[in-house]
Each structure stands twice: as C-alpha cells, then as structure tokens.
PDB file of C-alpha atoms in Angstrom:
ATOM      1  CA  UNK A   1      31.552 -26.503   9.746  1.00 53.00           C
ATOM      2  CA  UNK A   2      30.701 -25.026   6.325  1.00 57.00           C
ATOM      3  CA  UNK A   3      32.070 -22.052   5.201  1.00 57.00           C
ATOM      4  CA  UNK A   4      28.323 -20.111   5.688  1.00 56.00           C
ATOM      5  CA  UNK A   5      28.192 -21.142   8.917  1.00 49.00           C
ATOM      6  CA  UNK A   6      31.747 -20.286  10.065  1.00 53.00           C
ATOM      7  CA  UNK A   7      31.192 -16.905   8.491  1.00 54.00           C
ATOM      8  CA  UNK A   8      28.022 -16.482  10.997  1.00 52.00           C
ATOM      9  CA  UNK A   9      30.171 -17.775  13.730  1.00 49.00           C
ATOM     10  CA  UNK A  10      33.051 -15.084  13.124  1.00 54.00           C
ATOM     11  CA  UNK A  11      29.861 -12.434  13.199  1.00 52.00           C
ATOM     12  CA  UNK A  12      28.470 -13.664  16.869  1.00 50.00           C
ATOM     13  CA  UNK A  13      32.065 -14.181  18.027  1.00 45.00           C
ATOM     14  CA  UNK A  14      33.054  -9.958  16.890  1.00 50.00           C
ATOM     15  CA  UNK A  15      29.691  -8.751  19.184  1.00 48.00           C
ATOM     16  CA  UNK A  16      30.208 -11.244  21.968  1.00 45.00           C
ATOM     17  CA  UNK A  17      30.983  -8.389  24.266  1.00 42.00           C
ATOM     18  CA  UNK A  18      27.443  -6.908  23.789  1.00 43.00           C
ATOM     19  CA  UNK A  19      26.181 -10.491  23.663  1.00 42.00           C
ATOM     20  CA  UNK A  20      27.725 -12.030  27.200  1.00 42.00           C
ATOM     21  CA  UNK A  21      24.996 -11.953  29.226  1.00 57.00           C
ATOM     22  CA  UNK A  22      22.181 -13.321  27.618  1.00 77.00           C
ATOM     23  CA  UNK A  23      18.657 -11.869  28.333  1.00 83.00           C
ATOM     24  CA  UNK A  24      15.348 -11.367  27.019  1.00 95.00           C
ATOM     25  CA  UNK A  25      14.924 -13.826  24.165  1.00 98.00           C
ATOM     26  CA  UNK A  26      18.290 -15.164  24.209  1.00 98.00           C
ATOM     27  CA  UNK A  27      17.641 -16.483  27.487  1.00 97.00           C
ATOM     28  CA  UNK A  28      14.364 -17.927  26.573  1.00 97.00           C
ATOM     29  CA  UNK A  29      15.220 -19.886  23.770  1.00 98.00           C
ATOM     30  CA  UNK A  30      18.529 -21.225  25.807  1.00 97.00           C
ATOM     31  CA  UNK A  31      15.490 -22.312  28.691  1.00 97.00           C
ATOM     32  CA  UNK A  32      13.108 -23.987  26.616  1.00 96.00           C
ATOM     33  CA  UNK A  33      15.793 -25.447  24.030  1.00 97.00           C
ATOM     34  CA  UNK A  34      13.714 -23.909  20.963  1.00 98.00           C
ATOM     35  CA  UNK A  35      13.536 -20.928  18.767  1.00 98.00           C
ATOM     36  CA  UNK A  36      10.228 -20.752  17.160  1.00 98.00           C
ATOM     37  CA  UNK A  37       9.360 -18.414  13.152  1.00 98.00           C
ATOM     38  CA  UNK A  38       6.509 -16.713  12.797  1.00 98.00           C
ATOM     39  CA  UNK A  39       5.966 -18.265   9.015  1.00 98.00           C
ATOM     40  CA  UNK A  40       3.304 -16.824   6.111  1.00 97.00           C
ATOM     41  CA  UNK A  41       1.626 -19.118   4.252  1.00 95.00           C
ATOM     42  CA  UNK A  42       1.077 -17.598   0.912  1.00 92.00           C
ATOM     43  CA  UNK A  43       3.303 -14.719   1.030  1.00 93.00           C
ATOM     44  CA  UNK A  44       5.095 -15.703  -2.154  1.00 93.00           C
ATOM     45  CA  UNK A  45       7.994 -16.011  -2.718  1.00 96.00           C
ATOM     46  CA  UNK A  46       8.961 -14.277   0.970  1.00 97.00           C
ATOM     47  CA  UNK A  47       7.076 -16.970   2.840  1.00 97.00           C
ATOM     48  CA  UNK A  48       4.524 -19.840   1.996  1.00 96.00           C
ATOM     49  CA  UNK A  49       4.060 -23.562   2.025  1.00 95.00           C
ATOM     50  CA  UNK A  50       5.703 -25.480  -0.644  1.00 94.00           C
ATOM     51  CA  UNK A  51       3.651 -28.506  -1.750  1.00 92.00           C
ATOM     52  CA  UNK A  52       4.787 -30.283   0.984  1.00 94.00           C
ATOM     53  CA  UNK A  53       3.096 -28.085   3.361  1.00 95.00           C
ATOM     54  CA  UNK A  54       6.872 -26.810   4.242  1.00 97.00           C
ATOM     55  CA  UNK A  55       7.514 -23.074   4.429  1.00 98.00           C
ATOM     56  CA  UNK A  56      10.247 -22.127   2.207  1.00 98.00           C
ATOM     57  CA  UNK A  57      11.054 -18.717   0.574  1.00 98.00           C
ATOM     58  CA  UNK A  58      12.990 -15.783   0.940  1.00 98.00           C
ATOM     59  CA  UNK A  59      12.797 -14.399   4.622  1.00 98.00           C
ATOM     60  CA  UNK A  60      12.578 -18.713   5.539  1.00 98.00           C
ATOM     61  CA  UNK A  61      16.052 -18.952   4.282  1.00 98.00           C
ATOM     62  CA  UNK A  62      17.399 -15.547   5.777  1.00 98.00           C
ATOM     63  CA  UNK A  63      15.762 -16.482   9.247  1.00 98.00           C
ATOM     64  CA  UNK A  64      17.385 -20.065   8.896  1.00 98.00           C
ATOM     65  CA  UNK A  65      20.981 -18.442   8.807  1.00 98.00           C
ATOM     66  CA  UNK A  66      19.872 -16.237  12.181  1.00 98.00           C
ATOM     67  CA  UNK A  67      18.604 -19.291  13.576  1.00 98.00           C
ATOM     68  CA  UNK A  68      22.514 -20.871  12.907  1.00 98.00           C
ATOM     69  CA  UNK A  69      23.638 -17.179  14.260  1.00 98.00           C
ATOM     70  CA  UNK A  70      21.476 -18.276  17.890  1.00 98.00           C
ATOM     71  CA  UNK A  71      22.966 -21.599  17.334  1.00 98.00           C
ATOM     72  CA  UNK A  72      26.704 -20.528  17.783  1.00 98.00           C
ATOM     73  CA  UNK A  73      26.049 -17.653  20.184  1.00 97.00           C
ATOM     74  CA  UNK A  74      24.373 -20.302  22.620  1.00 97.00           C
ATOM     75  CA  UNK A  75      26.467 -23.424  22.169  1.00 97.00           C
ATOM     76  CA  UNK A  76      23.245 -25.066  21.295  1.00 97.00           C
ATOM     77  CA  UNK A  77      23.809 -26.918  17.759  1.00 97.00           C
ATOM     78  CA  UNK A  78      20.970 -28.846  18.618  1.00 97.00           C
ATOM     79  CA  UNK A  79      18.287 -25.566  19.355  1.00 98.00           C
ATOM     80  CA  UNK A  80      14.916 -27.074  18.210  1.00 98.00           C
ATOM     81  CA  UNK A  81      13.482 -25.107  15.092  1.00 98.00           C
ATOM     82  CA  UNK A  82       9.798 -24.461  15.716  1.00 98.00           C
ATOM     83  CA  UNK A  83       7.598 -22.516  13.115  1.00 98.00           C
ATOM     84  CA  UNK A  84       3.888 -20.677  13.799  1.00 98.00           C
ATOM     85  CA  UNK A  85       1.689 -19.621  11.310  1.00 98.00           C
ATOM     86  CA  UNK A  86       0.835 -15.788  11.075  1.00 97.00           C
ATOM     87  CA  UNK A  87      -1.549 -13.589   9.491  1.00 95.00           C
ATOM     88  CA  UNK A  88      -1.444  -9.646   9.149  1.00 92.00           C
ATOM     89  CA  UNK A  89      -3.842  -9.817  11.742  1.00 93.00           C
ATOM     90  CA  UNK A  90      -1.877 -11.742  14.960  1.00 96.00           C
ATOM     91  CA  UNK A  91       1.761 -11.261  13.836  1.00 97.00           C
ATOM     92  CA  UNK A  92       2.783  -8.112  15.668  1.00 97.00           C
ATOM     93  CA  UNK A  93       0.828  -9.252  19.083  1.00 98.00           C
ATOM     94  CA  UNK A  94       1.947 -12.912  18.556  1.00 98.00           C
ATOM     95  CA  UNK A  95       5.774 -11.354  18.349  1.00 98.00           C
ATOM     96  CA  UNK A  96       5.078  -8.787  21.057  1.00 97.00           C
ATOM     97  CA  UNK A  97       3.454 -11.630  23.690  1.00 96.00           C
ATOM     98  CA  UNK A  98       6.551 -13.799  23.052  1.00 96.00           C
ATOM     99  CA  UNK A  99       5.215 -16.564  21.146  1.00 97.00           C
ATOM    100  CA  UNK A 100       6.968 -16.290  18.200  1.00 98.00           C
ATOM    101  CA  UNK A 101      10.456 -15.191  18.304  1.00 98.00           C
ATOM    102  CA  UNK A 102      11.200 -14.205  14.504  1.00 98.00           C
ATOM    103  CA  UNK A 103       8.580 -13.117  12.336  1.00 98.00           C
ATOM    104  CA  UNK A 104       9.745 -14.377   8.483  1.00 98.00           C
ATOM    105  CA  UNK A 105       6.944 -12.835   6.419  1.00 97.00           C
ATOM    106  CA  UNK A 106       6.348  -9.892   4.250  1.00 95.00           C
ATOM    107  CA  UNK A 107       5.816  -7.172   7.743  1.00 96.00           C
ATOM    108  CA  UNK A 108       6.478  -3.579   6.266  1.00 94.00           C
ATOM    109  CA  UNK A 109       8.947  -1.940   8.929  1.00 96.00           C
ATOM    110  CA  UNK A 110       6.774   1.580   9.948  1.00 95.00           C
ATOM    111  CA  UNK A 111       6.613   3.744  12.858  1.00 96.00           C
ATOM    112  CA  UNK A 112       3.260   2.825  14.541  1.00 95.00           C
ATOM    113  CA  UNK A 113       4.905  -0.685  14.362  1.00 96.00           C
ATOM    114  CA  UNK A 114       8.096   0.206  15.621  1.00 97.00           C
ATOM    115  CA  UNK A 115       6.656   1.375  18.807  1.00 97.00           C
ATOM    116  CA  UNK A 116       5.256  -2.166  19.327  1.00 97.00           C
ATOM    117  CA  UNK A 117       8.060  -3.882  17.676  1.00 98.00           C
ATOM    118  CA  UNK A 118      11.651  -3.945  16.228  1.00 98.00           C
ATOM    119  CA  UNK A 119      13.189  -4.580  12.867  1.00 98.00           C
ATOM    120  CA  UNK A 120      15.846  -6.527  10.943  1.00 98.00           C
ATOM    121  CA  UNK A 121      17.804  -4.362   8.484  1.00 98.00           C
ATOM    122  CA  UNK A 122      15.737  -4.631   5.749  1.00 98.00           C
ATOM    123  CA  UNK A 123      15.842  -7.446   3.304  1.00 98.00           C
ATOM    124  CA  UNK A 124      13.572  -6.236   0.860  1.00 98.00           C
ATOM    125  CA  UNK A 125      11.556  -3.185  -0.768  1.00 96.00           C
ATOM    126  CA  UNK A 126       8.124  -3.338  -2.154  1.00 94.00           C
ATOM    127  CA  UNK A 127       5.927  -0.838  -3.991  1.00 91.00           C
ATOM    128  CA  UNK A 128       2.177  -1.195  -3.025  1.00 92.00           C
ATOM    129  CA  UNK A 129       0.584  -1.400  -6.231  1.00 94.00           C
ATOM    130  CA  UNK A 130      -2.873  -3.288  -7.219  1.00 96.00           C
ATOM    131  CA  UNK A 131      -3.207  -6.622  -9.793  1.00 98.00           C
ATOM    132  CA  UNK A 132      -6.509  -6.582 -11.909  1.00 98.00           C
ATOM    133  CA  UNK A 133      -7.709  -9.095 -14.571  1.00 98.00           C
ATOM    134  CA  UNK A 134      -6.669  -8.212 -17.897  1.00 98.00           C
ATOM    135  CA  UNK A 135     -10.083  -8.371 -19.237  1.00 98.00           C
ATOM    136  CA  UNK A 136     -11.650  -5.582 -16.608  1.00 98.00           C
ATOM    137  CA  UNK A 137      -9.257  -2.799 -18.581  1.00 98.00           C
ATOM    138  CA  UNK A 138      -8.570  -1.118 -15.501  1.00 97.00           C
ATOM    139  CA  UNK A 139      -5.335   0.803 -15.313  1.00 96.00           C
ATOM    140  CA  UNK A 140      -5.628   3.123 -12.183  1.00 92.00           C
ATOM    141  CA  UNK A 141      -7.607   3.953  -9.214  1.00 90.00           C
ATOM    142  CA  UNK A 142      -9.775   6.337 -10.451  1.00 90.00           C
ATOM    143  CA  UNK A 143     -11.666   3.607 -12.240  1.00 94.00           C
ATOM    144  CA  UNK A 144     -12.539   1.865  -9.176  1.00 93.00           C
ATOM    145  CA  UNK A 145     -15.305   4.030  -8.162  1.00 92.00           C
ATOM    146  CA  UNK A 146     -18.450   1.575  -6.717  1.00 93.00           C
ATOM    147  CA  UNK A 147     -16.569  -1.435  -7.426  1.00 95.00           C
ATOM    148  CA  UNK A 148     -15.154  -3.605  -4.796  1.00 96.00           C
ATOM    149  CA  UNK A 149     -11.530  -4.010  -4.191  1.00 95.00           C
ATOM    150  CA  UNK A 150     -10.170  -6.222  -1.966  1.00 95.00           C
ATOM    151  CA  UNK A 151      -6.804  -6.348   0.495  1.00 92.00           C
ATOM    152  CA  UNK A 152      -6.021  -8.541   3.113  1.00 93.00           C
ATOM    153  CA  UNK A 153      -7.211  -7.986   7.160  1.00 91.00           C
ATOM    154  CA  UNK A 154      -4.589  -6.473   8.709  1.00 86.00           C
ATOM    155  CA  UNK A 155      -2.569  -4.761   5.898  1.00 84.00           C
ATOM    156  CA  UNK A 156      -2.128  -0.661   5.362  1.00 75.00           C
ATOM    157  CA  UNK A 157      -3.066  -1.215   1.881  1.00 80.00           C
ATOM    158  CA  UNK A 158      -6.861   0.665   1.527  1.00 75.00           C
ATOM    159  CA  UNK A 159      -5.580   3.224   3.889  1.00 78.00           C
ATOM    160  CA  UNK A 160      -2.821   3.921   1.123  1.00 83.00           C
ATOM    161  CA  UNK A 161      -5.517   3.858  -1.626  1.00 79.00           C
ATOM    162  CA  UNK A 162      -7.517   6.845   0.276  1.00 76.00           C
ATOM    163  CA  UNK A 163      -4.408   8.520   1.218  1.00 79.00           C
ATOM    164  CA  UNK A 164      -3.223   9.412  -2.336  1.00 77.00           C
ATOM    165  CA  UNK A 165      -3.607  12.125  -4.398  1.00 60.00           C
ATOM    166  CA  UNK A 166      -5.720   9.841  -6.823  1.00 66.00           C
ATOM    167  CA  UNK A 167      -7.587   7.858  -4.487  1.00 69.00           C
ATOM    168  CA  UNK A 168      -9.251  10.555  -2.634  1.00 74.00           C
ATOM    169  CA  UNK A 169     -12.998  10.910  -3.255  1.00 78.00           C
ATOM    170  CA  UNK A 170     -13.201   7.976  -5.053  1.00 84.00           C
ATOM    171  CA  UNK A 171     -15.990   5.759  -3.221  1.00 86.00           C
ATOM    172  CA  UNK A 172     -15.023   1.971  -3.920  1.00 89.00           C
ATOM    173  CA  UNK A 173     -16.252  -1.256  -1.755  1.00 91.00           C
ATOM    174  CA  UNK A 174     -13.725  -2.437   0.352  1.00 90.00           C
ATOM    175  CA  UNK A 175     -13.667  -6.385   0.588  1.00 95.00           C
ATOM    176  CA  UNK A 176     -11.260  -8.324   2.899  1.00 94.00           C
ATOM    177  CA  UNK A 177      -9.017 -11.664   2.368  1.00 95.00           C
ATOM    178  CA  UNK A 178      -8.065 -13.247   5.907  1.00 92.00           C
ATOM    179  CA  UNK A 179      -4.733 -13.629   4.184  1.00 93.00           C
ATOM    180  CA  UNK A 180      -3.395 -13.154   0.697  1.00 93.00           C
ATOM    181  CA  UNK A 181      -4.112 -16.024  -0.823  1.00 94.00           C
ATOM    182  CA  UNK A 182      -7.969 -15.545   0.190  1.00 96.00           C
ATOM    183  CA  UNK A 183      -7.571 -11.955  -1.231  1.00 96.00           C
ATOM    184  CA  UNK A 184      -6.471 -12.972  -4.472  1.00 97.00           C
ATOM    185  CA  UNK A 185      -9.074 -15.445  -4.335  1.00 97.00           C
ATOM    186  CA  UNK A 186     -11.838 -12.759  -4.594  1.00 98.00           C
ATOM    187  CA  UNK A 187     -10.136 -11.162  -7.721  1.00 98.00           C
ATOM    188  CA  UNK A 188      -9.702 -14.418  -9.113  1.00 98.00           C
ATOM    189  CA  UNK A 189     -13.466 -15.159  -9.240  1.00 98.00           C
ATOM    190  CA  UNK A 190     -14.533 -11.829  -9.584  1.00 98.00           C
ATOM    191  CA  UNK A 191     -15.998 -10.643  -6.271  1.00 98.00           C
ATOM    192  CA  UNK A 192     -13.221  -8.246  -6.444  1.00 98.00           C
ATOM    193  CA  UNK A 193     -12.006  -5.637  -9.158  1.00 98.00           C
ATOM    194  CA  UNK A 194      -8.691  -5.519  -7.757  1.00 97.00           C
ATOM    195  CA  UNK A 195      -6.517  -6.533  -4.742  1.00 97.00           C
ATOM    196  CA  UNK A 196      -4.304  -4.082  -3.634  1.00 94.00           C
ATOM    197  CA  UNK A 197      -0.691  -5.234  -1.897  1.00 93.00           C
ATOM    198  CA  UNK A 198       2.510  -5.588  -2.439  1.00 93.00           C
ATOM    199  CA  UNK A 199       3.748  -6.086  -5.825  1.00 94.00           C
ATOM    200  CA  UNK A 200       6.041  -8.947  -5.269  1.00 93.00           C
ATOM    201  CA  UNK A 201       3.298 -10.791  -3.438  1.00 93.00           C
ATOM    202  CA  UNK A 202       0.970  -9.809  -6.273  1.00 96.00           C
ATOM    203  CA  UNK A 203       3.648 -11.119  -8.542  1.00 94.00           C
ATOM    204  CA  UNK A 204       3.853 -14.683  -6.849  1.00 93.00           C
ATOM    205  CA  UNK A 205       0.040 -15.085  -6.389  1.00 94.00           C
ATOM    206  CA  UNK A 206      -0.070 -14.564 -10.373  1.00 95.00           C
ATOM    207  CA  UNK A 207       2.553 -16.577 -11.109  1.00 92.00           C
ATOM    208  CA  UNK A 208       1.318 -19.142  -9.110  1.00 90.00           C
ATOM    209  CA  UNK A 209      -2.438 -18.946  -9.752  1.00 93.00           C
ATOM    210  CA  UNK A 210      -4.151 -21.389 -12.950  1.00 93.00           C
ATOM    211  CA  UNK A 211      -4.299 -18.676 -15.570  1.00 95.00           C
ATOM    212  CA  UNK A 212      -1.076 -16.363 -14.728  1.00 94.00           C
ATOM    213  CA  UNK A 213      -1.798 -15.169 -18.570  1.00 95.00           C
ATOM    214  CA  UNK A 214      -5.330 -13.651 -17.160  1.00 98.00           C
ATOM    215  CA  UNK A 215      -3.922 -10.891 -14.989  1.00 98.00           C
ATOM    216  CA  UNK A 216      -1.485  -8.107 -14.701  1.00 97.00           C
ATOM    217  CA  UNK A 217      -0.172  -5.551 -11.778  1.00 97.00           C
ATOM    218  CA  UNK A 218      -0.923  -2.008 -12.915  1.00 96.00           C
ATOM    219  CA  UNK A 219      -1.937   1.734 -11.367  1.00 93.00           C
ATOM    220  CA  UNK A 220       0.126   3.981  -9.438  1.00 90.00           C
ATOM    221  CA  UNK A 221       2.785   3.269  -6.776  1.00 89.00           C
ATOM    222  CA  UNK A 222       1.152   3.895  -3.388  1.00 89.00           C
ATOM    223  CA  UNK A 223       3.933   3.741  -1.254  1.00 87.00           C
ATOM    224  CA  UNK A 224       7.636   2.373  -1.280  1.00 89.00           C
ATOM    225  CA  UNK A 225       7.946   0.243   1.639  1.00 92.00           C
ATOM    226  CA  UNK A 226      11.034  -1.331   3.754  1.00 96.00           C
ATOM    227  CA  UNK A 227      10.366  -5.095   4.802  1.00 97.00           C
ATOM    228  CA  UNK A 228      12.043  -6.857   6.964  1.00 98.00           C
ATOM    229  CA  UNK A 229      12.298  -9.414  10.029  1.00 98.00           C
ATOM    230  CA  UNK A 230      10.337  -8.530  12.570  1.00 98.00           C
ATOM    231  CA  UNK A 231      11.540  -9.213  16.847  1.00 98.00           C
ATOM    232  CA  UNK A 232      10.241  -8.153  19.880  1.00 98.00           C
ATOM    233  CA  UNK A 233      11.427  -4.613  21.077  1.00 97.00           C
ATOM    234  CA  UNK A 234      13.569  -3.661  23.834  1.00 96.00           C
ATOM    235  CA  UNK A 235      15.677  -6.732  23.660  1.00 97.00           C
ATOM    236  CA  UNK A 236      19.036  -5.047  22.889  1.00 97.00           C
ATOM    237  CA  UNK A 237      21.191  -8.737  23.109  1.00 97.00           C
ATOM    238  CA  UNK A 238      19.039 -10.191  20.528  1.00 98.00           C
ATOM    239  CA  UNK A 239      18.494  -7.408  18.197  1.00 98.00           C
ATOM    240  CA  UNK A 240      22.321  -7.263  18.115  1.00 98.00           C
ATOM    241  CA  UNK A 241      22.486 -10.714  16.734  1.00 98.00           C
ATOM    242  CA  UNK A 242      20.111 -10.738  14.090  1.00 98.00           C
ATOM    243  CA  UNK A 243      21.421  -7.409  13.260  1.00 98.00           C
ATOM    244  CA  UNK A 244      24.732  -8.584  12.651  1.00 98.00           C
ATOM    245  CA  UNK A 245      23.659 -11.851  11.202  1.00 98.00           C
ATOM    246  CA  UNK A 246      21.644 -10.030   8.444  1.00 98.00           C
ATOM    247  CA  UNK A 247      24.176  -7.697   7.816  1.00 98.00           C
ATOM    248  CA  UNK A 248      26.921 -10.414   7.607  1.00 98.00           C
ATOM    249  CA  UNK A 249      24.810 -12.322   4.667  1.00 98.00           C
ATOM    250  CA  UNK A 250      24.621  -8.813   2.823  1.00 98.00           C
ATOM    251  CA  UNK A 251      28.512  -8.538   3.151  1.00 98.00           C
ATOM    252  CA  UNK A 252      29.079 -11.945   2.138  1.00 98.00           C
ATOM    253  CA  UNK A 253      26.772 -11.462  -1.256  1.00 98.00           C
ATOM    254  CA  UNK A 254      25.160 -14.381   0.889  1.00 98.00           C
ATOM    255  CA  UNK A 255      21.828 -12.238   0.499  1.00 98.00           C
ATOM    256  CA  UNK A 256      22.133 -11.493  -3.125  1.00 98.00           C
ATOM    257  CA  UNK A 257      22.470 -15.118  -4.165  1.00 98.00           C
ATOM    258  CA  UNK A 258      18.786 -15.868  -1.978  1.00 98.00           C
ATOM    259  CA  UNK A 259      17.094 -13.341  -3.590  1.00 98.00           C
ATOM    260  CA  UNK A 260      18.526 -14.857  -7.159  1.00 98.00           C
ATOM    261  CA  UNK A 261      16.777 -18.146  -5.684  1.00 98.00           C
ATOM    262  CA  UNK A 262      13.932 -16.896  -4.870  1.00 98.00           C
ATOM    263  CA  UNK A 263      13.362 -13.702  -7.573  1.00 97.00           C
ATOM    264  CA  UNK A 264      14.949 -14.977 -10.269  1.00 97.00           C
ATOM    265  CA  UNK A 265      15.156 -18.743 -10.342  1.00 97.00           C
ATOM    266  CA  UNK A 266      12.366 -21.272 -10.808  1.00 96.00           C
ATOM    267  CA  UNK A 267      10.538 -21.658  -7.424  1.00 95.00           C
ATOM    268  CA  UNK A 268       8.191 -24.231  -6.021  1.00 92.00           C
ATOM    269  CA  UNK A 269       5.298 -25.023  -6.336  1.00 89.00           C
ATOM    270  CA  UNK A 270       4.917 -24.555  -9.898  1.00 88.00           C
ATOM    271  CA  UNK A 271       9.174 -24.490 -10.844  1.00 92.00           C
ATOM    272  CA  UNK A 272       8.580 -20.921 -12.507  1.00 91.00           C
ATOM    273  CA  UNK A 273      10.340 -17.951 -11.794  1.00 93.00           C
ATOM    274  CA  UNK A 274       8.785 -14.397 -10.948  1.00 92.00           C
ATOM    275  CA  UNK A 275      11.658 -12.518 -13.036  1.00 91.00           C
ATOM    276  CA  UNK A 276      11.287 -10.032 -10.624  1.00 94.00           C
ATOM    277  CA  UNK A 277      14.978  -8.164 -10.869  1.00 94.00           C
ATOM    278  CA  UNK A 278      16.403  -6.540  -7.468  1.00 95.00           C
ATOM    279  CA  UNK A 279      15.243  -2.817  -7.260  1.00 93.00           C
ATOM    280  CA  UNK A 280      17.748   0.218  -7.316  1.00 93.00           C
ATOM    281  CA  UNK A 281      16.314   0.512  -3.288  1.00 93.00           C
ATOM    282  CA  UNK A 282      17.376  -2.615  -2.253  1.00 96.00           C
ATOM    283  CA  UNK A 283      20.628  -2.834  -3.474  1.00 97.00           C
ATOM    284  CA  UNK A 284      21.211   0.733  -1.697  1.00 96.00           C
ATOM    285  CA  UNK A 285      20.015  -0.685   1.509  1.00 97.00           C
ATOM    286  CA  UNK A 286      22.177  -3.979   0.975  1.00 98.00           C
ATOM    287  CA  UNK A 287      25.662  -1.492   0.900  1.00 97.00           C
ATOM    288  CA  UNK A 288      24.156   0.568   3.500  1.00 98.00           C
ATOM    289  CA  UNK A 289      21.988  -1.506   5.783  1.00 98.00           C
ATOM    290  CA  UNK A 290      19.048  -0.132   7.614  1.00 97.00           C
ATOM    291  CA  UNK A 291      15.978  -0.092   9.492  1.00 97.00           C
ATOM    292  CA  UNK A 292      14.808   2.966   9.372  1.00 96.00           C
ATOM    293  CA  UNK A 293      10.821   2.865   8.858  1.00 95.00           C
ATOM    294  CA  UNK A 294       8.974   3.557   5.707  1.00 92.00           C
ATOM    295  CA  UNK A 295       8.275   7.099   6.635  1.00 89.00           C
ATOM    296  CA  UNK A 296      11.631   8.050   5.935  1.00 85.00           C
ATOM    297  CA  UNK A 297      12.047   6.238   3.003  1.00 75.00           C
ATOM    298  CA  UNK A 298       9.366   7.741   1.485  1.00 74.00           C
ATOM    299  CA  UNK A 299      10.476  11.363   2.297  1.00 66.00           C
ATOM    300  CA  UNK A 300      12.767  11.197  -0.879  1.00 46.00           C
TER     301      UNK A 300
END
C-alpha cells in the first residue's frame, strides 16, 4: 500500500461511522462491481483525451484518488473503473438518472444546479472570459455588436455576456459548439468572433490548437466561478466520502502537486505547459474547503 493510498484509507476509516451502512451509490457500485466517470473530452487540461484516446487531466486524476477512497471503504480493490463521455448538455441528467456516478469535467457548482445535483469541495476557480484572434483587435464586448460569438450548448456563458453591465444592449449572433473543442473550432476558422468560456479551457484549447501564437484571451471577467466534482444529490454516505477524500488530497498538498502537473508542467498532447499559476481563490478554498455555489462567491 503506497503512502497516497494509505493516507485515503486513514480518511474512509475516520468517517466510517457515517459510512456503515452503505446506500444510495455506495450500494450500487458494491452490486454491479463498477464505478463509472462522467469524462470531458476536450476540457483541457481538467478533462480530455490524450492521444491515446485516454482521458487524463486534472479532475481525471482527483476522481482516480476518490475512486481508491470507494475502493477501501468497500473492500473492493478490484472495483471496475468505467468512464462515459459527457457534454454540457447530458452531464447533470446523466449524473441525476444514475448513469454516471462522478462527473470529472469542468461543471461550475451553482444554485439552479445544486437543486438537481451535489458538489465536491471545489477543486478549481475559473473566470469566464472570451479568446479572440489576435488579428480581429477586439478587446471587449462592446465590440461584438452584429458579429457572431460562439459558446458551447449547454454552458451559462451568453447568459453572462447579456447579464453584465457591458454586455447589455449589445446585439451579437450567438453561434453554438456541441462541445468546446467544436466551439473553438468556429473561432478558429472564423465563423466566430469570439468564444466565450472559461479561461483555463480557453487557455488549453490555445495552447493546444496549430497556431497558439494567433490568439489571445481578453475582455472583462464575467463571472468568478467554483468548479468542482459533480454527484448525485441526496446521497449523504457518498457525498461524505468524496468529501473527505477531496479534502484529504488538499491537506496532504496532494492537490497542489496535480494542479503543478497539470497547470504548470508540460501536458499531453502537445508536452507544453499552460503556465497558468494557481489563483489567490483557489488557494483560499484549498485551506478552507467548500462548496458553496458561485452565487456566493461572487457576492464579494
């Protein structure tokens, strides 16, 4: 047993009062001898497929050391890993129906969703910005009027756009990506002006993209938002254990050396790094873990 593992053990082990009788999702992946990730596919570097076709990233790695949490909890060192690909579209109802068990994407942690589902502490804080091309000399949103601008199906991201103090009144064409890698397609061959998401994800798609040179994330913050592991509600048992087992990696400084991986490190496909340093937010949330929704992070 390796130390990382023994540490998760110790963490099941110091809730196993809450955690005796196992219910809800605990019970179901004991049944069917499986636990089975909701996965992104180009939610860089969060979640995506490596050129292998093998998610990997950030929220991959932190849902791998729940999985070994389930693992010891259950007795079952053998629990079958399953993973299902999501899209902004089917990941809440594809949580919520009980298909997939932990969702390991990019999912901002809000109110409206936390009446459907529940939340990991978060693991990581965006701000919804937009990426342009260089070339197009836009800086802002109120040089988007008439011109399309496209986000991904599913996503809060134009609602953000209208909702702020600069985007009201300004008429632009809104054009959709079915995920983000489709989204950043249209910017990349100019059927969009922008794409409007989160600016890590921008970051990655850039990084990753043929002329990373070519484009650049600019215009004001539209909202600071909390993102995290997403699990079905009302399953007190289970949301103790991932609680515990995210918190335990954040007390280790398990957490901080994945997002040095991940951030700050050379990263597949292309072995570059996003130099994207950990924000001010994050490393609040990481001494103080929660997951309270965006609402209330945004009411400082």
């Amino acid at each position: 047993m390796n130390h990382r593992t023994a540490l998760l053990v110790a963490i099941v082990i110091a809730a196993a009062p809450a955690l005796a009788q196992e219910t809800g999702t605990l019970k179901k992946v004991k049944d069917n001898g499986s636990i089975t990730l909701g996965i992104r596919e180009s939610s860089y570097p969060l979640s995506y497929l490596d050129d292998k076709q093998q998610p990997v990233g950030y929220h991959i790695d932190v849902c791998n050391r729940i999985v070994d949490a389930v693992k010891a909890q259950l007795k079952l060192p053998a629990l079958k890993l399953q993973h299902q690909a999501v899209t902004s579209q089917n990941r809440i109802p594809l949580v919520a129906n009980g298909t997939v068990d932990l969702e390991c994407g990019s999912t901002t942690n809000n109110e409206a969703r936390q009446k459907q589902v529940a939340f990991a502490p978060t693991t990581f804080v965006t701000n919804v910005r937009m990426a342009v091309k260089k070339a197009s000399g836009i800086t802002g949103l109120a040089q988007l009027g008439g011109k399309p601008v496209a986000t991904t199906t599913g996503t809060t991201s134009v609602q953000l756009m209208r909702a702020h103090e600069k985007g009201k009144g300004i008429d632009f064409k809104e054009v959709y990506g079915k995920d983000h890698a489709d989204a950043f397609l249209m910017l990349e061959t100019d059927r969009a002006v922008a794409f409007v998401m989160d600016d890590n994800l921008l970051a990655g798609l850039i990084v990753s993209s043929k002329s990373p040179a070519d484009y650049a994330i600019v215009g004001e913050v539209l909202n600071v938002e909390p993102i995290a592991i997403m699990l079905r509600r009302d399953d007190p048992a289970f949301k103790k254990l991932v609680d515990a087992a995210v918190i335990g990696l954040m007390k280790s400084g398990e957490l901080d050396k994945l997002y040095t991986r991940w951030f700050l490190s050379p990263i597949p496909p292309k072995n570059v790094s996003m130099n994207f340093p950990m924000s001010e937010q994050l490393k609040k949330l990481i001494k103080a873990p929660s997951d309270a929704p965006a609402e209330s992070f945004n009411k400082k």
